[in-house]
Coordinates of C-alpha atoms in Angstrom, one line a residue:
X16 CA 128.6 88.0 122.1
X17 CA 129.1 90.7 124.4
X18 CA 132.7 91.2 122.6
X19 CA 131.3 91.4 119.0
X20 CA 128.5 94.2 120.4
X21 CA 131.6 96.3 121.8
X22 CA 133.3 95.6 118.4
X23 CA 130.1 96.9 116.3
X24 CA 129.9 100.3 118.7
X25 CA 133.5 100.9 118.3
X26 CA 133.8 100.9 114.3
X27 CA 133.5 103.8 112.4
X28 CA 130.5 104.1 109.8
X29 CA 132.1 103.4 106.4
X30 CA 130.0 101.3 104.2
X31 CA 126.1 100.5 104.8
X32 CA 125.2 96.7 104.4
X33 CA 122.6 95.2 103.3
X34 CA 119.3 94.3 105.4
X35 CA 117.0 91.2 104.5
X36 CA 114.7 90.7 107.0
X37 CA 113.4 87.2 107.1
X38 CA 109.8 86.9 108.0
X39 CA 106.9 84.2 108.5
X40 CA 104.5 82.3 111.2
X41 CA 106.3 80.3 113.8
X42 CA 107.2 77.2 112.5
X43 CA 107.3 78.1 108.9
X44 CA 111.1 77.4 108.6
X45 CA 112.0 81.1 109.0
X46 CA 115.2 80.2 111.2
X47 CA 116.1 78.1 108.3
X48 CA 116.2 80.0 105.3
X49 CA 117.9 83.1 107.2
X50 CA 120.4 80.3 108.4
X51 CA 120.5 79.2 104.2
X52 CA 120.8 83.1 103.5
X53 CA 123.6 83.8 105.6
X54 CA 126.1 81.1 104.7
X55 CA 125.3 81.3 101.2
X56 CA 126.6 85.4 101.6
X57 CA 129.4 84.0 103.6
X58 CA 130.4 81.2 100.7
X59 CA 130.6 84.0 98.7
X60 CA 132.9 85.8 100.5
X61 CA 130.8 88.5 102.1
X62 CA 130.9 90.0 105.4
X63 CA 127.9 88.7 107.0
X64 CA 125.9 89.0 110.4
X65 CA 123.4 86.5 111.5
X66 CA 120.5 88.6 113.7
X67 CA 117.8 87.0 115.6
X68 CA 114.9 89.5 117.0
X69 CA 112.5 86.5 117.6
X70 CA 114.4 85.3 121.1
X71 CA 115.6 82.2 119.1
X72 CA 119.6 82.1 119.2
X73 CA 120.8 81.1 115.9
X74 CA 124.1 80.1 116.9
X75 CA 123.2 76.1 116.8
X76 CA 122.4 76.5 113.0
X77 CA 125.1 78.1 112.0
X78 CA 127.8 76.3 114.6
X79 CA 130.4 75.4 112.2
X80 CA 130.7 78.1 110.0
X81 CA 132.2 81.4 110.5
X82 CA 129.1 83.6 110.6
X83 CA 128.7 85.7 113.1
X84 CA 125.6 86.2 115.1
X85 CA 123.8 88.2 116.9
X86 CA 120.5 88.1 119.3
X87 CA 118.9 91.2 119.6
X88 CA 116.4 92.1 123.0
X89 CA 114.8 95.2 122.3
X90 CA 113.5 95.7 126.2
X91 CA 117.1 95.6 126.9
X92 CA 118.8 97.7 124.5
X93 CA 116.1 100.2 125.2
X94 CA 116.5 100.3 129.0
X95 CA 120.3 100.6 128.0
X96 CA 120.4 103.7 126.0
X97 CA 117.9 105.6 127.9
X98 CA 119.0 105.2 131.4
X99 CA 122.6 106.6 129.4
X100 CA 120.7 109.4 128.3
X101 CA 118.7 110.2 131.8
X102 CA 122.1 109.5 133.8
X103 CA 123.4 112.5 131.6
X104 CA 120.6 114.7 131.8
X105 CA 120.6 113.9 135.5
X106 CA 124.5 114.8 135.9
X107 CA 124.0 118.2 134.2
X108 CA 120.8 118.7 136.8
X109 CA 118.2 118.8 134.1
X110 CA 116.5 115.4 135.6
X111 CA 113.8 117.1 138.2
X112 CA 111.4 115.3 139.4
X113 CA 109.0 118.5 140.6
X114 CA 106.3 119.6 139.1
X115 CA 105.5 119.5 135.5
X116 CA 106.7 116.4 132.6
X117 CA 109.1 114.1 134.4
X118 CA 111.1 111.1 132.8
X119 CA 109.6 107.9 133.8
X120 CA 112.8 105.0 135.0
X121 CA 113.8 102.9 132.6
X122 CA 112.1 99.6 133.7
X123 CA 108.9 101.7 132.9
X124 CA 109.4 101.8 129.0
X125 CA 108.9 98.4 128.3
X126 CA 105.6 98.6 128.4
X127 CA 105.4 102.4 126.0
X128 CA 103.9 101.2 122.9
X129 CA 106.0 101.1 119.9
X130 CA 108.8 101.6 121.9
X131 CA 110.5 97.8 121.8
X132 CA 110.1 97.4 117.7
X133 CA 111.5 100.9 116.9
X134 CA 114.1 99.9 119.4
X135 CA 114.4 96.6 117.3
X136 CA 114.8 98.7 113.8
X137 CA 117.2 100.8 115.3
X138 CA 119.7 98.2 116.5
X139 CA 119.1 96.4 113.1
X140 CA 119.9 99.6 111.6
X141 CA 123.0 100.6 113.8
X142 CA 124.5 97.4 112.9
X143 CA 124.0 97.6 109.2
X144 CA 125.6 101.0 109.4
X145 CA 128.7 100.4 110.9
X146 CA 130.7 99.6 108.0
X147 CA 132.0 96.2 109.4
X148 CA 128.9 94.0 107.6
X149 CA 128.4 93.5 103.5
X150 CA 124.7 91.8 104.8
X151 CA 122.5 91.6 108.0
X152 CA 120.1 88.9 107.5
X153 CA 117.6 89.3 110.6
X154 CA 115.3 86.6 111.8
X155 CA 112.0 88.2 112.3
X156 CA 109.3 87.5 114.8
X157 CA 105.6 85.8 114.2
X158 CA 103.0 87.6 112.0
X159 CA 101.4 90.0 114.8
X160 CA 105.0 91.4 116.1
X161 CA 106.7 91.6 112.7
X162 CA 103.1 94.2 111.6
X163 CA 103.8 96.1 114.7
X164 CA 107.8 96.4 114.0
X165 CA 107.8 97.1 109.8
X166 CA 104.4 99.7 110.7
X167 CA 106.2 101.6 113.9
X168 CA 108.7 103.8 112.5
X169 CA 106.0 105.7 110.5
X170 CA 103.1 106.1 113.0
X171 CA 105.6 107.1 115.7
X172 CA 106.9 110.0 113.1
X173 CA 103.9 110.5 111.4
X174 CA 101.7 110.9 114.6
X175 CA 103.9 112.6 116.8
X176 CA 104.3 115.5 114.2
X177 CA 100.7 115.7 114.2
X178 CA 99.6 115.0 118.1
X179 CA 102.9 117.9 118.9
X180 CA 104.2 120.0 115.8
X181 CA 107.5 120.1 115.3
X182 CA 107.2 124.4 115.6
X183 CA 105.6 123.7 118.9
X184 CA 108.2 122.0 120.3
X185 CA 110.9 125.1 119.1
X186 CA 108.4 126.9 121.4
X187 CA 107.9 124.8 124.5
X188 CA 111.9 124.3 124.1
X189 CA 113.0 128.3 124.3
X190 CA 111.1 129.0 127.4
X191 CA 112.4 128.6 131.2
X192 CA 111.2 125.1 132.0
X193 CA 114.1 123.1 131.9
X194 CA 111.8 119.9 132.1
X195 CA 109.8 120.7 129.0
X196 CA 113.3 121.3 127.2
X197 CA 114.5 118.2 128.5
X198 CA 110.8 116.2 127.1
X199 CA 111.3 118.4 123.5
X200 CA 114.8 116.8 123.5
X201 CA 113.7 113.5 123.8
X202 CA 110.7 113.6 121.6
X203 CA 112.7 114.8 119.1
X204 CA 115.3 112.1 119.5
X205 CA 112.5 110.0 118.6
X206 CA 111.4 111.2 115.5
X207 CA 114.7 111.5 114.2
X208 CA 115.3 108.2 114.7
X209 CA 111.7 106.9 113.5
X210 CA 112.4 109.2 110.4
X211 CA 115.5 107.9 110.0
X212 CA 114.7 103.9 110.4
X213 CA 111.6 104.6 107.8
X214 CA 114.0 105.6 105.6
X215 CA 115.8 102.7 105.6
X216 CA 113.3 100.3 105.3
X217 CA 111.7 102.2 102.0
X218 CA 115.1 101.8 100.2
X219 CA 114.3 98.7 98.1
X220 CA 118.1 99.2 97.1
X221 CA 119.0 98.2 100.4
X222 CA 116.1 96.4 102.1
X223 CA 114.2 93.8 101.2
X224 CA 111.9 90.9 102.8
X225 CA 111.9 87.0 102.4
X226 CA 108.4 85.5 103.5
X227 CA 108.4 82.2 104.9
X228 CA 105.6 79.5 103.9
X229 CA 104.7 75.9 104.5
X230 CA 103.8 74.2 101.8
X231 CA 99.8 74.4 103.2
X232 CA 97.0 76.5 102.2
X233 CA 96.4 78.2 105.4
X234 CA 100.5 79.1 105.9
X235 CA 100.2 80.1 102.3
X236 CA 96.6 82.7 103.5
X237 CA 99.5 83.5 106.1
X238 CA 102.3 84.4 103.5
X239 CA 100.2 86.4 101.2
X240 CA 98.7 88.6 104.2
X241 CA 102.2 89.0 104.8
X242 CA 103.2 89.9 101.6
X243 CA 100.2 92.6 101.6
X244 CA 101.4 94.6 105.2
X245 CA 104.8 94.2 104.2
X246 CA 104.6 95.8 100.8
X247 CA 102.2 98.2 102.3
X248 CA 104.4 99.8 104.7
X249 CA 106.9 100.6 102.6
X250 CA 109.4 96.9 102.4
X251 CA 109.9 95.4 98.8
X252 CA 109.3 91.5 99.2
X253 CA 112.0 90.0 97.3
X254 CA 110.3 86.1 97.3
X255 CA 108.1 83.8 99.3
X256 CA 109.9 80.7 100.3
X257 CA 107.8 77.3 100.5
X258 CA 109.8 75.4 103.2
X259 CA 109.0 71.2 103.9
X260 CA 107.3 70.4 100.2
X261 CA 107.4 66.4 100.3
X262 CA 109.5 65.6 97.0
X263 CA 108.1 63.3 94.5
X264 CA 109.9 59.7 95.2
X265 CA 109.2 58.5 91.7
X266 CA 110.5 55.6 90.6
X267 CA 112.6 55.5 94.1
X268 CA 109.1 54.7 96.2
X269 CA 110.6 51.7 98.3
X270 CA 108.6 48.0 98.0
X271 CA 109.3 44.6 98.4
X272 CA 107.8 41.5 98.2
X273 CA 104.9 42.4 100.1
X274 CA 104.3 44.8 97.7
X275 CA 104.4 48.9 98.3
X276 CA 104.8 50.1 102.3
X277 CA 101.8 52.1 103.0
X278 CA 103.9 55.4 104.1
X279 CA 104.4 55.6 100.4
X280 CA 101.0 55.6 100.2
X281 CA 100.8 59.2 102.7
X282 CA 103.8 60.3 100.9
X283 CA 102.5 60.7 98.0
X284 CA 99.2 62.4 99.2
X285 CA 101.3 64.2 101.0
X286 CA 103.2 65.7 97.7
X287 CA 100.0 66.1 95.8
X288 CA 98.3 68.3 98.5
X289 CA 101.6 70.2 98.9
X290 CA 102.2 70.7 95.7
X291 CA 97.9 72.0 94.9
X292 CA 98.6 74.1 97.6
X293 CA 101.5 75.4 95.7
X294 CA 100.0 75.8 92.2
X295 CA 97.2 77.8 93.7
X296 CA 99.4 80.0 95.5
X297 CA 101.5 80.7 92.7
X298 CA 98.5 81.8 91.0
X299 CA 97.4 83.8 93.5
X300 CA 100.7 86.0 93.5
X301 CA 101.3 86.3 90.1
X302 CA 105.0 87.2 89.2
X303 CA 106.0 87.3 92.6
X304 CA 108.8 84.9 92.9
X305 CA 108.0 82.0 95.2
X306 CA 110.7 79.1 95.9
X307 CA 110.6 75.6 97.1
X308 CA 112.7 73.7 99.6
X309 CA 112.1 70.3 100.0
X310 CA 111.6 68.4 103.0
X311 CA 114.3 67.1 105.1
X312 CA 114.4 63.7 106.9
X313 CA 116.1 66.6 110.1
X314 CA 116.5 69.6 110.5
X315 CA 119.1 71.7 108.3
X316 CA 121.9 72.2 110.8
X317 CA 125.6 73.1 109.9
X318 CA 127.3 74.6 106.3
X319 CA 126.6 71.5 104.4
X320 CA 122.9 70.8 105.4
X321 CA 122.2 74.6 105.0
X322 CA 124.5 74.6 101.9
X323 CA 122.3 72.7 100.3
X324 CA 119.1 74.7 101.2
X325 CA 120.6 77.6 99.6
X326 CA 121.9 75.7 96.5
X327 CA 118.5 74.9 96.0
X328 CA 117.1 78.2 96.5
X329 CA 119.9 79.4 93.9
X330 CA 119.1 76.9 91.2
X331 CA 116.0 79.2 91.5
X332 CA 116.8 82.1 91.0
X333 CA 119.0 80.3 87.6
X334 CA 115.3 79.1 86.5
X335 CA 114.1 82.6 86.4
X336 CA 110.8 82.4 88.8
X337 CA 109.4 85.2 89.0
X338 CA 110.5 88.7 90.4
X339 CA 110.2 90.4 93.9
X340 CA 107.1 92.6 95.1
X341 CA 108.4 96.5 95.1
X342 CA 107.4 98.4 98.2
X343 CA 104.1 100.8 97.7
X344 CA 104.9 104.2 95.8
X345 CA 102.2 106.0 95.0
X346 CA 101.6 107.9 91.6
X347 CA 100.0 111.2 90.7
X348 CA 98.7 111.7 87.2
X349 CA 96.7 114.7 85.9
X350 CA 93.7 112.8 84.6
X351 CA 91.7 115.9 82.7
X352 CA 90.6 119.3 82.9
X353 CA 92.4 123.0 83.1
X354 CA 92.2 125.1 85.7
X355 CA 89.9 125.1 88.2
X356 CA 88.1 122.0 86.5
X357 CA 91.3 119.9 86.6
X358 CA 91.2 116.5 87.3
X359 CA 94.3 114.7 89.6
X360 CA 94.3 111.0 90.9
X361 CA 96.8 109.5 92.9
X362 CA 97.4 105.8 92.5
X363 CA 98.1 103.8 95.4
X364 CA 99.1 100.0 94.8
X365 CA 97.6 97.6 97.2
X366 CA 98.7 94.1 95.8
X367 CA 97.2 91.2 97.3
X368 CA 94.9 93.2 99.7
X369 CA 91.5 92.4 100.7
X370 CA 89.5 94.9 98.9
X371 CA 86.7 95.3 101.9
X372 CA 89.5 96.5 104.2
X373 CA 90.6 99.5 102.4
X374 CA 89.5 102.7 104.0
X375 CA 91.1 106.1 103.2
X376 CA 91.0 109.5 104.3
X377 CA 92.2 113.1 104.6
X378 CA 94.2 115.0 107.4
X379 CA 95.5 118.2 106.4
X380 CA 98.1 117.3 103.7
X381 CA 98.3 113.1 104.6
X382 CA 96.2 111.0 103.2
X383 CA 95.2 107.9 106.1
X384 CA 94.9 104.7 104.1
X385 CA 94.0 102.0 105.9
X386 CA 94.6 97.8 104.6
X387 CA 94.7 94.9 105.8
X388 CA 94.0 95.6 109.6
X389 CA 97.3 98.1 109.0
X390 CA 97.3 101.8 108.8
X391 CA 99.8 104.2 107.1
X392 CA 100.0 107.9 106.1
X393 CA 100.9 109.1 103.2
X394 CA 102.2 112.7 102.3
X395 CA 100.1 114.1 99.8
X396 CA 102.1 115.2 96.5
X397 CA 102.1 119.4 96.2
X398 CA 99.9 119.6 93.8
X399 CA 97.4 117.6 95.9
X400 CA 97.8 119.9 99.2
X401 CA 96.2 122.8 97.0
X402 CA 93.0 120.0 96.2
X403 CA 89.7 118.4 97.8
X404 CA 89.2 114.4 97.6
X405 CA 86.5 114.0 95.2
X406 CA 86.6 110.3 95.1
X407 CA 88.2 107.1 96.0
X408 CA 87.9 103.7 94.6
X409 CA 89.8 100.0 94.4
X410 CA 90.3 98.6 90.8
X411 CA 92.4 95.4 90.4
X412 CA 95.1 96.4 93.3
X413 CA 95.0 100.2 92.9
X414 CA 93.1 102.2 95.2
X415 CA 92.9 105.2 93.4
X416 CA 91.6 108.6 95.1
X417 CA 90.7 111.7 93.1
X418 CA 91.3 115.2 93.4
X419 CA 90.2 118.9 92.5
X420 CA 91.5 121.8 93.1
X421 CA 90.3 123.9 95.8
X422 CA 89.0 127.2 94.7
X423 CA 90.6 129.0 98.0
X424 CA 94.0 127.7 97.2
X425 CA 94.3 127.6 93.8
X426 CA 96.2 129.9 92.2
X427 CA 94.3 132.3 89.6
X428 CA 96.7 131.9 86.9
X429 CA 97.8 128.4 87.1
X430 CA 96.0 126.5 84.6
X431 CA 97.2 122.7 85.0
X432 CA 99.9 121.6 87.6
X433 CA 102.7 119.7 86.4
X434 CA 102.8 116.0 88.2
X435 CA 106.0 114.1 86.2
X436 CA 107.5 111.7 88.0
X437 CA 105.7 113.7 91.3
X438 CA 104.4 111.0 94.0
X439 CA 103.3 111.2 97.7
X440 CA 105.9 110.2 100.1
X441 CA 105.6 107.4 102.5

């Protein structure tokens, strides 16, 4: 492992690969299907890299086929690069411990919030970009961990910028104390790279998410919350995956003389509730695609078991079910009105999202909307900056927040704003 890390630092950026990040409770199945996703890439003759961020090591799955893998500890590649960076800063005597900002040690960061899942991102990131991989398929974390990594990378950028301005820091930079140059350089380090990692994630050309599900109606409350905070911050969900739905035995239900065994009885109860659960799901999401494995008598291990898994997942995709979940972008649209008595609303979708948990509000040109327990900024749209919210309201998966123009900032002689194709970046 160490080997194929060194090999990953040394080659030089050529090609970016593709990142699906693999995502679902504990249990669901999510080690299989990323497993399934891998050698499936690798069958087809792409370059592929097996990641695990949830502490599992994927190597057993995947033990006979040459797919490469690749566990990644975030507290660890953190403590890493910065004691690099404070061993430097040290060398050139900019590390002083005196009076005024100090760097903590490096054992102390595992405990700075957001600091291990941007850390996660990044090394997920730094591995898709080295131009030795065509796909990264990354084993994700439980529910709780895999909100705090896909919803990082923007509060860390969006809130530093507002708690310490990036103009500020030109200041506190250009003045005599070394140790407030050396805390500018690292704060800026940070945002670069949040900035950076955001970006990646909201390319749906690139990056995409695969919820995991079992075939239940509480796994499947899971998956659709899921679905909701992924979308929201920014990740197109490319399908939900239903993994352990009991097949129908049919005409193959085993009997004998002493007439039908009575686990055929639980099997088939079994498949019914799994298969209700299913139907309701499905028309919960809509066109969202959602595919089915079946259950297994063990667990998929090795190409052939996890062959199959993916041939089934590909006779899928043949069938034509459904269509992947694209990443919120909100819209502006001039809704009336000239002038001072225009009207603009921006459109925000929020699919599958519990209507009483939207909040939203205004900080200086962001707008704060807040969803399913998650929280995201969004960079008002020019036009918007020169405007006052008016109104804001939820309508069938749109929150949609209203606008006029601000008599202060309006410009005398423009009469109505043009908005095509205009929206508010993530």
């Amino acid at each position: 492992m160490e080997e194929a890390s060194r090999r990953l630092s040394d080659r030089v950026p050529e090609t970016a690969a593709r990142i699906t990040f693999v995502v679902g409770a504990g249990g669901a199945g999510k080690s299989t299907v990323a497993a399934a996703l891998a050698v499936d890439a690798h069958r087809a003759g792409r370059r592929v890299l097996l990641a695990s961020v949830d502490g599992a090591d994927p190597s057993d799955l995947v033990s006979d086929v040459a797919v490469e893998v690749l566990r990644i500890d975030p507290s660890a590649v953190l403590e890493s690069q910065y004691r690099l960076l404070t061993t430097a800063l040290a060398m050139a005597g900019r590390h002083d411990h005196g009076a005024g900002p100090t760097l903590p040690d490096p054992e102390e960061l595992t405990s700075l919030p957001g600091a291990e899942p941007l850390t996660a991102l990044l090394e997920v990131v730094r591995v898709a970009d080295s131009g030795e991989w065509d796909d990264v398929i990354v084993d994700c974390p439980g529910p709780m961990s895999w909100r705090e990594i896909v919803a990082t990378p923007g509060a860390v950028a969006g809130y530093v910028e507002r708690i310490w301005p990036r103009h500020a820091r030109v200041v506190a930079s250009t003045g005599q104390d070394v140790r407030a140059a050396v805390l500018v350089e690292l704060v800026d380090r940070v945002v670069a790279a949040a900035t950076s990692v955001t970006a990646v994630l909201e390319d749906d050309g690139r990056t995409s998410a695969v919820v995991v599900s079992r075939p239940t109606a509480r796994s499947f409350a899971t998956a659709r919350e899921l679905v909701a905070v992924t979308s929201f911050h920014g990740v197109r969900v490319d399908r939900v995956v239903a993994v352990g739905v009991i097949p129908d035995l049919g005409a193959g239900a085993p009997s004998s003389v002493l007439g039908t065994h009575p686990g055929v009885f639980w099997m088939d109860r079994a498949h019914a509730e799994h298969r209700a659960a299913l139907a309701e799901f499905r028309g919960a999401v809509g066109d969202l695609r959602v595919d089915v494995v079946s259950a297994q008598p063990t667990e998929p291990v090795g190409s052939t078991a996890l062959g199959a898994v993916a041939a089934d997942l590909n006779g899928q995709v043949a069938a034509g079910h459904g269509g992947a979940l694209p990443a919120l972008s909100p819209r502006v649209r001039h809704e009336s009105g000239q002038g001072l008595d225009s009207v603009y609303v921006m459109d925000v979708p929020l699919p599958f999202v519990d209507t009483d948990s939207v909040a939203v509000g205004r900080v200086e040109d962001d707008v704060i909307v807040s969803a399913q327990g998650s929280r995201r900024r969004l960079r008002l749209a020019s036009v918007l900056r020169r405007c006052v919210v008016t109104g804001a309201g939820v309508d069938d998966g749109v929150l949609s927040v209203t606008f006029a123009p601000d008599p202060a900032l309006w410009p005398e002689n423009l009469q109505k704003a043009d908005v095509p194709g205009e929206s508010g970046d993530g």
